């Protein structure tokens, strides 16, 4: 540390994909870069977005789709955002009440762990409820601009369920998810770690799918700064990216997971039991209380293997979901602006990489045509269910 | 004046919501509904069908309200946040105070500017009140600590109450500390010598 330390206020939501940020600060990686970071725990994504927008935060842990929506001015004021670092890839899961899980299992004609089969089973359950004149099923997700929303929609629609017509989707703050499932307010939800495991441990819910079953690789949370800040303070952004890269790489090593889980479980950070956090980091999640542990290394990726490098193809995919579900019309300009939120150039500059060392990533979804980031106009009409245009 | 506006206050703090409602009523707004129950919030808000919604920034359910921006078949009245880009000072003031406002799209923001201003000042007043309450509480705590320390000194050194207090005060002055801090040390020491 030096006398010229820069003070930064960074907002975050207590979720496991804030790992790189929390580890960077608590292990002094930010201090080593001459940054004096004040991590501010927030209660809502709206707060994080607004405080970043008006400059109360220099940077924030943000839902990738919120960064894009903010840059495009969808649903809120337009504030261009730059994302020089991906804090987490994947990490979500779909959890259902035991009752709905059983109904799907009974209605399933194939392997329930195959999302196409489970989605078709859902369609049958939904159809039957309709015939019986019962209320539609309700699913919780964290924000209108969230992968949780898009993943649920993507999954359901593949089986023939229209997420706007056949079921109800409601926004729920993550800490309220489990309670809402227990009270029967929702029949299922899509949320990030640790909340699926919390529901499973309490015997309230069963995990049906990991997010990576639906889309193999999807940037979930980004480090967001205002574009103007990235322009004015490139050096500080570089230092922050370096500290985060160090923390993300540290957290990607399984031998370090105990230490990382201990740091994250502190009451003033995430405040959830160490074991649950450790499970999320390891990609080992129990899918039902007393049931088997499912292991998938792709469950949540933090650091290592180029994971934190922003890939504009991911931004394009998220934008395509916004268009598909009628949140915004399709336009070439908006597409360009959405892609421009992801800043591999800032990431490379901070870490001294050249862009030809890095393989480009691809979206692998369980349904539909291969995603073509260059030609969304041709990709979108392939879907039978959607709200575009 | 738009005293016919329907205003919803979403706040889990009953006292603050009451203070806000009182302010609104004084200003002539009679259609004020308080919502303290977060379960099924959206349905509760829709049932009231408000023109203006005020919510505490520390309430996680703010994200639930954001869903109202989404145009869907079930919801025909999209709602926009009151503050816009031209209004940075207003945003700053409301964020500082800890209140956020949403209005039904189409309502001119000038028409409800004074509502937000009033809320900001009431929120600030509430924080001050809370602060004063905390100060009063800690003063009471200090008082208790000092009384107990006095008791210990009176017994141990055979002093009367006045002399015990004078001893605490003198020590505090010499060590450049607060009397309550010295009193706390006396309690700690007494605990160790037990």
Coordinates of C-alpha atoms in Angstrom, one line a residue:
Chain A
X1 CA 0.0 0.0 0.0
X2 CA 1.1 3.5 -0.6
X3 CA 0.1 7.0 0.3
X4 CA -1.5 7.4 -3.1
X5 CA -4.1 4.7 -2.4
X6 CA -7.3 5.1 -4.4
X7 CA -10.5 4.7 -2.4
X8 CA -13.1 2.8 -4.2
X9 CA -16.7 2.0 -3.2
X10 CA -17.9 -1.2 -4.8
X11 CA -21.4 -2.6 -4.4
X12 CA -22.4 -6.2 -4.3
X13 CA -25.2 -8.6 -3.6
X14 CA -24.3 -11.5 -1.2
X15 CA -24.1 -14.3 -3.7
X16 CA -21.3 -16.9 -4.3
X17 CA -20.5 -15.3 -7.6
X18 CA -19.2 -12.2 -5.8
X19 CA -16.3 -14.5 -4.8
X20 CA -13.6 -12.8 -6.8
X21 CA -14.6 -9.4 -5.5
X22 CA -14.7 -10.5 -1.8
X23 CA -11.5 -12.5 -2.0
X24 CA -9.7 -9.7 -3.8
X25 CA -10.5 -7.4 -0.9
X26 CA -10.2 -9.7 2.0
X27 CA -6.9 -11.2 0.9
X28 CA -5.6 -7.7 0.2
X29 CA -5.1 -8.3 -3.5
X30 CA -6.7 -4.9 -4.1
X31 CA -4.5 -3.3 -1.5
X32 CA -1.5 -4.7 -3.3
X33 CA -2.7 -2.8 -6.3
X34 CA -2.9 0.4 -4.3
X35 CA -6.7 0.3 -4.1
X36 CA -8.5 0.9 -0.8
X37 CA -11.8 -0.8 -1.5
X38 CA -14.9 -0.4 0.6
X39 CA -17.2 -3.3 -0.3
X40 CA -20.9 -2.3 0.2
X41 CA -23.4 -5.1 0.6
X42 CA -26.7 -4.2 -1.0
X43 CA -30.2 -5.6 -0.8
X44 CA -31.5 -5.2 -4.3
X45 CA -30.2 -5.1 -7.9
X46 CA -32.1 -1.9 -8.4
X47 CA -30.0 -0.3 -5.6
X48 CA -26.8 -1.6 -7.1
X49 CA -27.7 -0.3 -10.5
X50 CA -28.9 3.1 -9.3
X51 CA -25.9 3.7 -7.0
X52 CA -23.5 2.8 -9.8
X53 CA -25.4 5.0 -12.2
X54 CA -25.3 8.1 -10.1
X55 CA -21.7 7.6 -9.0
X56 CA -22.1 6.5 -5.4
X57 CA -20.3 3.3 -6.4
X58 CA -17.2 3.3 -8.6
X59 CA -17.9 -0.3 -9.6
X60 CA -20.4 -3.0 -8.9
X61 CA -21.1 -6.8 -9.0
X62 CA -23.9 -6.7 -11.5
X63 CA -26.2 -9.1 -13.3
X64 CA -24.8 -9.2 -16.8
X65 CA -28.2 -8.4 -18.4
X66 CA -28.7 -5.4 -16.1
X67 CA -25.4 -4.0 -17.4
X68 CA -26.7 -4.4 -21.0
X69 CA -30.2 -3.0 -20.2
X70 CA -28.6 0.0 -18.5
X71 CA -26.4 0.7 -21.6
X72 CA -29.4 0.4 -23.9
X73 CA -31.7 2.4 -21.6
X74 CA -34.3 -0.4 -21.4
X75 CA -36.8 -0.1 -18.6
X76 CA -34.7 2.6 -16.9
X77 CA -32.4 5.5 -17.5
X78 CA -29.7 5.0 -20.1
X79 CA -26.2 4.9 -18.5
X80 CA -23.6 3.2 -20.7
X81 CA -21.7 0.5 -18.7
X82 CA -18.4 -1.1 -19.3
X83 CA -17.7 -4.7 -18.1
X84 CA -14.0 -5.4 -18.1
X85 CA -14.3 -8.6 -16.1
X86 CA -16.7 -11.5 -15.8
X87 CA -17.1 -12.4 -12.1
X88 CA -19.0 -15.6 -12.7
X89 CA -20.0 -17.9 -15.5
X90 CA -23.1 -20.0 -14.9
X91 CA -24.0 -20.8 -11.2
X92 CA -27.8 -20.8 -11.5
X93 CA -30.2 -23.7 -11.0
X94 CA -33.8 -24.4 -11.3
X95 CA -35.4 -25.7 -8.1
X96 CA -39.0 -27.0 -7.7
X97 CA -41.2 -27.9 -4.8
X98 CA -41.1 -31.6 -4.1
X99 CA -44.7 -31.8 -5.3
X100 CA -44.1 -30.2 -8.7
X101 CA -40.9 -32.3 -9.1
X102 CA -43.0 -35.4 -8.6
X103 CA -45.6 -34.3 -11.1
X104 CA -42.9 -33.6 -13.7
X105 CA -41.3 -36.9 -12.9
X106 CA -44.6 -38.7 -13.4
X107 CA -45.4 -36.8 -16.6
X108 CA -41.9 -37.4 -18.1
X109 CA -41.6 -39.8 -20.9
X110 CA -37.9 -39.8 -21.0
X111 CA -35.0 -39.0 -18.7
X112 CA -36.0 -36.1 -16.4
X113 CA -32.4 -34.9 -16.3
X114 CA -32.7 -34.1 -20.0
X115 CA -34.0 -30.5 -20.1
X116 CA -36.0 -31.1 -23.3
X117 CA -37.8 -34.0 -21.6
X118 CA -38.4 -32.1 -18.4
X119 CA -39.7 -29.1 -20.4
X120 CA -42.1 -31.3 -22.3
X121 CA -43.2 -32.9 -19.0
X122 CA -43.8 -29.3 -17.7
X123 CA -46.0 -28.6 -20.7
X124 CA -48.1 -31.7 -19.9
X125 CA -48.5 -30.6 -16.3
X126 CA -49.4 -27.1 -17.4
X127 CA -51.9 -28.4 -19.9
X128 CA -53.6 -30.6 -17.3
X129 CA -53.9 -27.7 -14.8
X130 CA -55.5 -25.6 -17.5
X131 CA -58.0 -28.3 -18.3
X132 CA -58.8 -28.6 -14.6
X133 CA -59.3 -24.8 -14.5
X134 CA -56.6 -24.4 -11.8
X135 CA -54.4 -21.3 -11.4
X136 CA -51.2 -21.4 -13.5
X137 CA -48.0 -22.4 -11.9
X138 CA -45.8 -19.6 -10.6
X139 CA -42.0 -19.4 -10.9
X140 CA -39.7 -17.0 -9.2
X141 CA -36.7 -15.3 -10.7
X142 CA -34.5 -12.5 -9.5
X143 CA -34.9 -9.6 -11.9
X144 CA -36.6 -8.8 -15.3
X145 CA -33.1 -8.4 -16.8
X146 CA -31.5 -11.6 -15.5
X147 CA -30.3 -14.9 -16.8
X148 CA -32.6 -16.5 -14.3
X149 CA -35.6 -15.0 -16.2
X150 CA -34.1 -15.9 -19.6
X151 CA -33.1 -19.4 -18.6
X152 CA -36.5 -20.2 -17.2
X153 CA -38.1 -18.9 -20.3
X154 CA -35.7 -20.7 -22.6
X155 CA -36.3 -24.0 -20.9
X156 CA -40.1 -23.8 -20.7
X157 CA -40.5 -22.5 -24.2
X158 CA -38.5 -25.4 -25.6
X159 CA -41.1 -27.8 -24.2
X160 CA -44.0 -25.7 -25.6
X161 CA -44.9 -23.7 -22.5
X162 CA -45.4 -20.0 -23.2
X163 CA -43.9 -18.2 -20.2
X164 CA -46.2 -15.2 -20.5
X165 CA -49.4 -17.1 -21.2
X166 CA -49.2 -20.5 -19.5
X167 CA -47.4 -19.8 -16.2
X168 CA -46.7 -16.8 -14.1
X169 CA -43.1 -15.5 -13.6
X170 CA -42.5 -13.2 -10.6
X171 CA -39.5 -11.3 -9.4
X172 CA -38.3 -12.3 -6.0
X173 CA -35.3 -11.1 -4.1
X174 CA -33.0 -14.1 -3.6
X175 CA -33.2 -14.1 0.2
X176 CA -37.0 -14.5 -0.1
X177 CA -36.9 -17.3 -2.7
X178 CA -36.8 -20.2 -0.2
X179 CA -39.5 -18.8 2.0
X180 CA -41.7 -18.3 -1.0
X181 CA -41.2 -21.9 -2.1
X182 CA -42.0 -23.1 1.4
X183 CA -45.2 -21.0 1.6
X184 CA -46.4 -22.1 -1.8
X185 CA -46.2 -18.6 -3.2
X186 CA -44.1 -20.1 -6.0
X187 CA -43.9 -23.6 -7.3
X188 CA -40.3 -23.3 -8.5
X189 CA -37.6 -20.8 -9.1
X190 CA -34.3 -20.1 -10.9
X191 CA -31.7 -18.5 -8.7
X192 CA -28.0 -18.4 -8.1
X193 CA -25.9 -19.9 -5.3
X194 CA -26.3 -20.5 -2.4
X195 CA -30.1 -20.3 -2.5
X196 CA -30.9 -23.6 -4.4
X197 CA -28.8 -25.5 -1.9
X198 CA -30.5 -23.7 1.0
X199 CA -33.9 -24.8 -0.2
X200 CA -32.6 -28.4 -0.7
X201 CA -31.0 -28.5 2.8
X202 CA -34.2 -27.4 4.4
X203 CA -36.1 -30.1 2.5
X204 CA -38.2 -27.5 0.8
X205 CA -37.1 -27.9 -2.8
X206 CA -35.4 -30.2 -5.3
X207 CA -32.9 -29.1 -7.8
X208 CA -34.2 -30.0 -11.3
X209 CA -31.5 -28.5 -13.5
X210 CA -28.2 -26.7 -13.2
X211 CA -28.1 -23.6 -15.4
X212 CA -25.3 -25.2 -17.4
X213 CA -27.7 -28.0 -18.5
X214 CA -29.6 -25.3 -20.4
X215 CA -26.8 -23.2 -21.7
X216 CA -23.3 -24.6 -21.3
X217 CA -21.6 -21.3 -20.8
X218 CA -23.2 -18.0 -19.9
X219 CA -21.7 -15.0 -18.2
X220 CA -23.8 -14.4 -15.1
X221 CA -22.3 -11.5 -13.2
X222 CA -19.9 -8.9 -14.4
X223 CA -17.8 -6.2 -12.8
X224 CA -19.5 -3.1 -14.0
X225 CA -18.2 0.4 -14.2
X226 CA -19.7 3.4 -15.9
X227 CA -18.2 3.7 -19.4
X228 CA -17.2 7.3 -18.6
X229 CA -15.3 6.0 -15.6
X230 CA -13.5 3.4 -17.7
X231 CA -12.5 6.2 -20.0
X232 CA -11.4 8.6 -17.3
X233 CA -9.6 6.1 -15.0
X234 CA -8.1 3.4 -17.2
X235 CA -5.3 2.8 -14.7
X236 CA -7.6 2.2 -11.7
X237 CA -9.8 -0.1 -13.8
X238 CA -6.6 -2.0 -14.8
X239 CA -5.5 -2.4 -11.2
X240 CA -8.9 -3.6 -10.2
X241 CA -9.0 -6.1 -13.0
X242 CA -5.6 -7.4 -12.0
X243 CA -6.6 -7.8 -8.4
X244 CA -9.8 -9.6 -9.4
X245 CA -7.9 -11.9 -11.8
X246 CA -5.6 -12.9 -9.0
X247 CA -8.5 -13.5 -6.7
X248 CA -10.5 -15.5 -9.4
X249 CA -7.5 -17.7 -10.2
X250 CA -6.9 -18.3 -6.5
X251 CA -10.6 -19.2 -6.0
X252 CA -10.5 -21.6 -9.0
X253 CA -8.0 -23.8 -7.3
X254 CA -9.9 -26.5 -5.4
X255 CA -7.3 -26.7 -2.7
X256 CA -8.2 -23.1 -1.8
X257 CA -11.9 -23.7 -1.6
X258 CA -11.9 -24.2 2.1
X259 CA -10.3 -20.8 2.7
X260 CA -12.5 -19.1 0.1
X261 CA -15.6 -20.6 1.6
X262 CA -14.5 -19.4 5.1
X263 CA -14.0 -15.9 3.8
X264 CA -17.3 -15.8 2.0
X265 CA -19.3 -17.3 4.9
X266 CA -18.4 -14.4 7.2
X267 CA -21.6 -12.7 8.5
X268 CA -20.7 -9.4 6.9
X269 CA -20.0 -10.9 3.5
X270 CA -22.5 -13.6 2.4
X271 CA -23.3 -15.0 5.8
X272 CA -24.3 -18.5 4.7
X273 CA -22.9 -21.8 6.1
X274 CA -19.5 -22.7 4.8
X275 CA -20.4 -26.1 3.6
X276 CA -23.1 -24.7 1.3
X277 CA -20.7 -22.2 -0.2
X278 CA -18.0 -24.8 -0.5
X279 CA -20.4 -27.1 -2.4
X280 CA -21.2 -24.3 -4.9
X281 CA -17.5 -23.6 -5.4
X282 CA -16.8 -27.3 -6.0
X283 CA -19.8 -27.8 -8.2
X284 CA -21.0 -30.5 -5.9
X285 CA -24.7 -30.0 -5.0
X286 CA -27.1 -32.2 -3.3
X287 CA -30.3 -32.1 -5.5
X288 CA -32.7 -33.4 -2.8
X289 CA -32.4 -33.6 1.0
X290 CA -30.8 -36.9 1.8
X291 CA -30.5 -37.5 -1.9
X292 CA -27.5 -37.9 -4.1
X293 CA -24.8 -35.3 -4.7
X294 CA -24.5 -34.2 -8.3
X295 CA -21.1 -33.0 -9.4
X296 CA -20.5 -30.8 -12.4
X297 CA -17.4 -28.7 -12.7
X298 CA -19.3 -26.3 -15.0
X299 CA -21.9 -25.6 -12.4
X300 CA -20.3 -22.3 -11.6
X301 CA -17.0 -21.0 -13.0
X302 CA -14.9 -18.4 -11.3
X303 CA -11.5 -17.8 -12.7
X304 CA -9.1 -20.1 -14.6
X305 CA -9.2 -20.9 -18.2
X306 CA -10.0 -17.5 -19.5
X307 CA -13.4 -17.5 -17.6
X308 CA -13.3 -13.9 -16.5
X309 CA -12.5 -12.5 -20.0
X310 CA -15.6 -10.8 -21.3
X311 CA -16.9 -12.5 -24.5
X312 CA -19.1 -10.2 -26.5
X313 CA -20.9 -13.3 -27.9
X314 CA -22.4 -13.7 -24.4
X315 CA -23.6 -10.1 -24.5
X316 CA -25.2 -10.8 -27.9
X317 CA -27.0 -13.9 -26.6
X318 CA -28.4 -11.9 -23.7
X319 CA -29.5 -9.1 -26.0
X320 CA -31.2 -11.7 -28.2
X321 CA -33.2 -13.0 -25.2
X322 CA -34.3 -9.4 -24.5
X323 CA -35.5 -9.1 -28.1
X324 CA -37.1 -12.6 -28.0
X325 CA -39.2 -11.7 -24.9
X326 CA -40.2 -8.3 -26.1
X327 CA -38.2 -6.3 -23.7
X328 CA -36.7 -4.3 -26.6
X329 CA -37.0 -4.2 -30.4
X330 CA -34.2 -5.7 -32.6
X331 CA -31.9 -3.1 -34.0
X332 CA -28.3 -3.2 -35.3
X333 CA -27.3 -0.2 -33.2
X334 CA -28.6 -1.7 -30.0
X335 CA -26.9 -5.0 -30.9
X336 CA -23.6 -3.1 -31.3
X337 CA -24.1 -1.2 -28.1
X338 CA -24.9 -4.4 -26.2
X339 CA -21.8 -6.2 -27.5
X340 CA -19.7 -3.1 -26.6
X341 CA -20.6 -3.5 -22.9
X342 CA -18.2 -6.4 -22.8
X343 CA -14.7 -5.2 -22.8
X344 CA -12.1 -7.9 -23.5
X345 CA -9.8 -5.1 -24.6
X346 CA -9.7 -3.7 -21.0
X347 CA -9.2 -7.1 -19.6
X348 CA -6.3 -7.8 -22.0
X349 CA -4.7 -4.5 -21.4
X350 CA -4.8 -5.0 -17.6
X351 CA -3.2 -8.4 -17.9
X352 CA -0.9 -7.8 -20.8
X353 CA -2.6 -10.4 -23.0
X354 CA -3.0 -10.2 -26.7
X355 CA -6.4 -11.2 -28.1
X356 CA -5.1 -13.8 -30.4
X357 CA -4.0 -16.0 -27.5
X358 CA -7.6 -16.5 -26.5
X359 CA -10.0 -18.9 -28.0
X360 CA -13.5 -17.4 -28.6
X361 CA -16.2 -19.0 -26.6
X362 CA -19.5 -20.3 -27.8
X363 CA -22.9 -20.5 -26.4
X364 CA -24.1 -24.1 -26.4
X365 CA -27.8 -24.3 -25.6
X366 CA -29.8 -27.5 -25.2
X367 CA -32.5 -26.4 -27.7
X368 CA -32.8 -24.5 -31.0
X369 CA -30.4 -23.6 -33.7
X370 CA -26.7 -22.8 -32.9
X371 CA -26.5 -19.2 -31.7
X372 CA -25.1 -16.9 -34.4
X373 CA -24.1 -13.7 -32.8
X374 CA -23.5 -12.2 -36.3
X375 CA -27.0 -12.9 -37.4
X376 CA -29.6 -12.6 -34.7
X377 CA -32.3 -11.5 -37.2
X378 CA -32.1 -15.0 -38.6
X379 CA -31.7 -16.8 -35.3
X380 CA -34.8 -15.3 -33.6
X381 CA -37.5 -16.5 -36.0
X382 CA -36.5 -20.1 -35.4
X383 CA -38.4 -19.9 -32.1
X384 CA -42.1 -20.6 -32.1
X385 CA -42.6 -19.0 -28.7
X386 CA -41.5 -15.4 -28.2
X387 CA -42.7 -11.8 -28.0
X388 CA -40.4 -10.2 -30.6
X389 CA -41.6 -7.7 -33.1
Chain B
X1 CA -52.9 20.3 -7.0
X2 CA -53.4 16.6 -7.6
X3 CA -54.8 15.6 -4.3
X4 CA -56.7 12.8 -6.0
X5 CA -53.5 10.9 -6.6
X6 CA -53.4 7.5 -5.1
X7 CA -50.1 6.9 -3.3
X8 CA -48.8 3.6 -2.0
X9 CA -46.1 3.5 0.7
X10 CA -44.1 0.2 0.7
X11 CA -42.2 0.2 4.0
X12 CA -41.7 -2.5 6.6
X13 CA -41.0 0.2 9.2
X14 CA -44.5 1.0 10.5
X15 CA -43.3 4.2 12.3
X16 CA -41.6 5.7 9.3
X17 CA -44.6 4.8 7.0
X18 CA -46.9 6.5 9.5
X19 CA -44.7 9.6 9.5
X20 CA -44.7 9.6 5.7
X21 CA -48.5 9.1 5.5
X22 CA -49.1 11.9 8.0
X23 CA -46.9 14.2 5.9
X24 CA -48.8 13.3 2.8
X25 CA -52.2 13.8 4.5
X26 CA -51.1 17.2 5.8
X27 CA -50.2 18.1 2.3
X28 CA -53.7 17.2 1.3
X29 CA -53.2 13.8 -0.2
X30 CA -56.0 11.7 1.2
X31 CA -55.6 8.5 -0.8
X32 CA -52.6 7.0 0.9
X33 CA -52.2 3.2 1.4
X34 CA -49.4 1.6 3.4
X35 CA -48.1 -1.8 2.5
X36 CA -45.9 -3.5 5.1
X37 CA -46.5 -7.1 4.0
X38 CA -44.0 -8.1 1.3
X39 CA -45.6 -11.4 0.4
X40 CA -47.4 -11.1 -2.9
X41 CA -46.3 -7.5 -3.1
X42 CA -47.1 -7.0 -6.8
X43 CA -50.7 -8.2 -6.4
X44 CA -51.1 -5.9 -3.4
X45 CA -49.8 -2.9 -5.3
X46 CA -52.0 -3.8 -8.4
X47 CA -55.0 -4.1 -6.1
X48 CA -54.5 -0.5 -5.0
X49 CA -53.7 0.6 -8.6
X50 CA -51.6 3.6 -7.4
X51 CA -50.4 6.6 -9.3
X52 CA -47.3 6.9 -7.2
X53 CA -45.3 4.3 -5.2
X54 CA -42.8 5.2 -2.5
X55 CA -40.4 2.5 -1.3
X56 CA -37.6 2.3 1.3
X57 CA -34.3 1.7 -0.5
X58 CA -33.3 -0.8 2.1
X59 CA -36.2 -3.0 1.1
X60 CA -35.1 -5.9 -1.1
X61 CA -38.6 -5.9 -2.6
X62 CA -37.6 -2.9 -4.8
X63 CA -36.6 -5.5 -7.4
X64 CA -40.2 -6.8 -7.3
X65 CA -41.4 -3.3 -8.3
X66 CA -39.0 -3.3 -11.2
X67 CA -41.1 -6.0 -12.8
X68 CA -43.8 -3.4 -13.3
X69 CA -41.7 -1.8 -16.0
X70 CA -42.2 -4.9 -18.1
X71 CA -45.0 -4.6 -20.4
X72 CA -47.0 -7.8 -20.2
X73 CA -50.5 -8.9 -20.9
X74 CA -51.3 -9.2 -17.2
X75 CA -50.2 -5.6 -16.5
X76 CA -51.4 -2.9 -18.7
X77 CA -50.0 0.1 -16.8
X78 CA -46.3 0.3 -17.1
X79 CA -44.7 2.3 -14.4
X80 CA -41.6 4.5 -14.7
X81 CA -39.2 5.7 -12.1
X82 CA -39.9 9.3 -11.3
X83 CA -36.4 10.6 -11.5
X84 CA -34.8 10.8 -14.9
X85 CA -31.4 11.7 -16.3
X86 CA -32.0 15.4 -16.1
X87 CA -32.6 15.1 -12.4
X88 CA -29.4 13.9 -10.9
X89 CA -29.7 16.1 -7.8
X90 CA -33.1 14.7 -7.2
X91 CA -31.8 11.1 -7.5
X92 CA -28.9 11.9 -5.2
X93 CA -31.1 13.4 -2.6
X94 CA -33.6 10.5 -2.6
X95 CA -30.8 7.9 -2.5
X96 CA -29.1 9.7 0.4
X97 CA -32.4 9.9 2.2
X98 CA -33.1 6.2 1.4
X99 CA -36.3 6.5 -0.5
X100 CA -37.2 5.7 -4.0
X101 CA -40.3 6.8 -6.0
X102 CA -42.1 5.3 -9.0
X103 CA -44.9 6.9 -10.9
X104 CA -47.3 5.6 -13.4
X105 CA -46.1 6.4 -16.8
X106 CA -47.7 9.5 -18.2
X107 CA -47.9 11.4 -15.0
X108 CA -45.8 14.6 -15.3
X109 CA -43.0 14.5 -12.9
X110 CA -43.4 18.2 -12.0
X111 CA -46.8 17.3 -10.7
X112 CA -45.4 15.1 -8.0
X113 CA -42.0 16.7 -7.4
X114 CA -43.2 18.1 -4.1
X115 CA -44.4 14.7 -3.0
X116 CA -40.9 13.3 -3.4
X117 CA -39.4 16.4 -1.7
X118 CA -41.7 16.0 1.2
X119 CA -40.8 12.3 1.4
X120 CA -37.1 13.0 1.3
X121 CA -37.4 15.5 4.2
X122 CA -39.6 13.1 6.2
X123 CA -37.1 10.2 5.6
X124 CA -34.3 12.5 6.7
X125 CA -36.3 13.5 9.8
X126 CA -36.9 9.9 10.6
X127 CA -33.2 9.1 10.3
X128 CA -32.4 12.0 12.6
X129 CA -35.0 10.7 15.0
X130 CA -33.5 7.3 14.9
X131 CA -30.1 8.8 15.4
X132 CA -31.3 10.7 18.5
X133 CA -33.0 7.6 19.8
X134 CA -29.7 5.7 19.4
X135 CA -27.8 8.5 21.3
X136 CA -30.4 8.5 24.0
X137 CA -30.2 4.7 24.3
X138 CA -26.4 4.7 24.5
X139 CA -26.6 7.5 27.1
X140 CA -28.8 5.4 29.2
X141 CA -26.4 2.5 28.8
X142 CA -23.5 4.7 29.9
X143 CA -25.5 5.9 32.9
X144 CA -26.0 2.3 34.0
X145 CA -22.3 1.5 33.6
X146 CA -21.3 4.5 35.6
X147 CA -23.7 3.7 38.4
X148 CA -22.4 0.2 38.6
X149 CA -18.8 1.4 38.7
X150 CA -19.7 3.9 41.4
X151 CA -21.2 1.1 43.4
X152 CA -18.0 -1.0 43.1
X153 CA -15.7 1.9 44.1
X154 CA -18.0 2.8 47.0
X155 CA -17.7 -0.7 48.4
X156 CA -14.0 -1.3 47.6
X157 CA -12.7 2.0 48.8
X158 CA -15.4 2.8 51.3
X159 CA -16.3 6.1 49.5
X160 CA -19.6 7.9 49.4
X161 CA -21.4 8.3 46.0
X162 CA -20.1 11.8 45.3
X163 CA -16.5 10.8 46.0
X164 CA -16.8 7.7 43.9
X165 CA -18.1 9.8 40.9
X166 CA -15.3 12.4 41.5
X167 CA -12.7 9.7 41.4
X168 CA -14.1 8.4 38.1
X169 CA -14.2 11.9 36.6
X170 CA -10.7 12.8 37.7
X171 CA -9.3 9.5 36.3
X172 CA -11.1 10.2 33.0
X173 CA -9.7 13.7 32.8
X174 CA -6.1 12.4 33.6
X175 CA -6.3 9.7 30.9
X176 CA -8.2 11.9 28.5
X177 CA -11.0 9.4 28.2
X178 CA -14.8 9.5 28.7
X179 CA -16.1 8.7 32.2
X180 CA -18.1 5.9 30.7
X181 CA -14.9 4.3 29.4
X182 CA -13.2 4.5 32.8
X183 CA -16.4 3.1 34.4
X184 CA -16.3 0.2 31.9
X185 CA -12.7 -0.5 32.8
X186 CA -13.7 -0.6 36.5
X187 CA -16.4 -3.1 35.7
X188 CA -14.0 -5.2 33.6
X189 CA -11.3 -5.1 36.4
X190 CA -13.9 -6.0 39.0
X191 CA -15.0 -9.0 36.9
X192 CA -11.3 -10.1 36.7
X193 CA -10.8 -9.9 40.5
X194 CA -13.9 -11.9 41.2

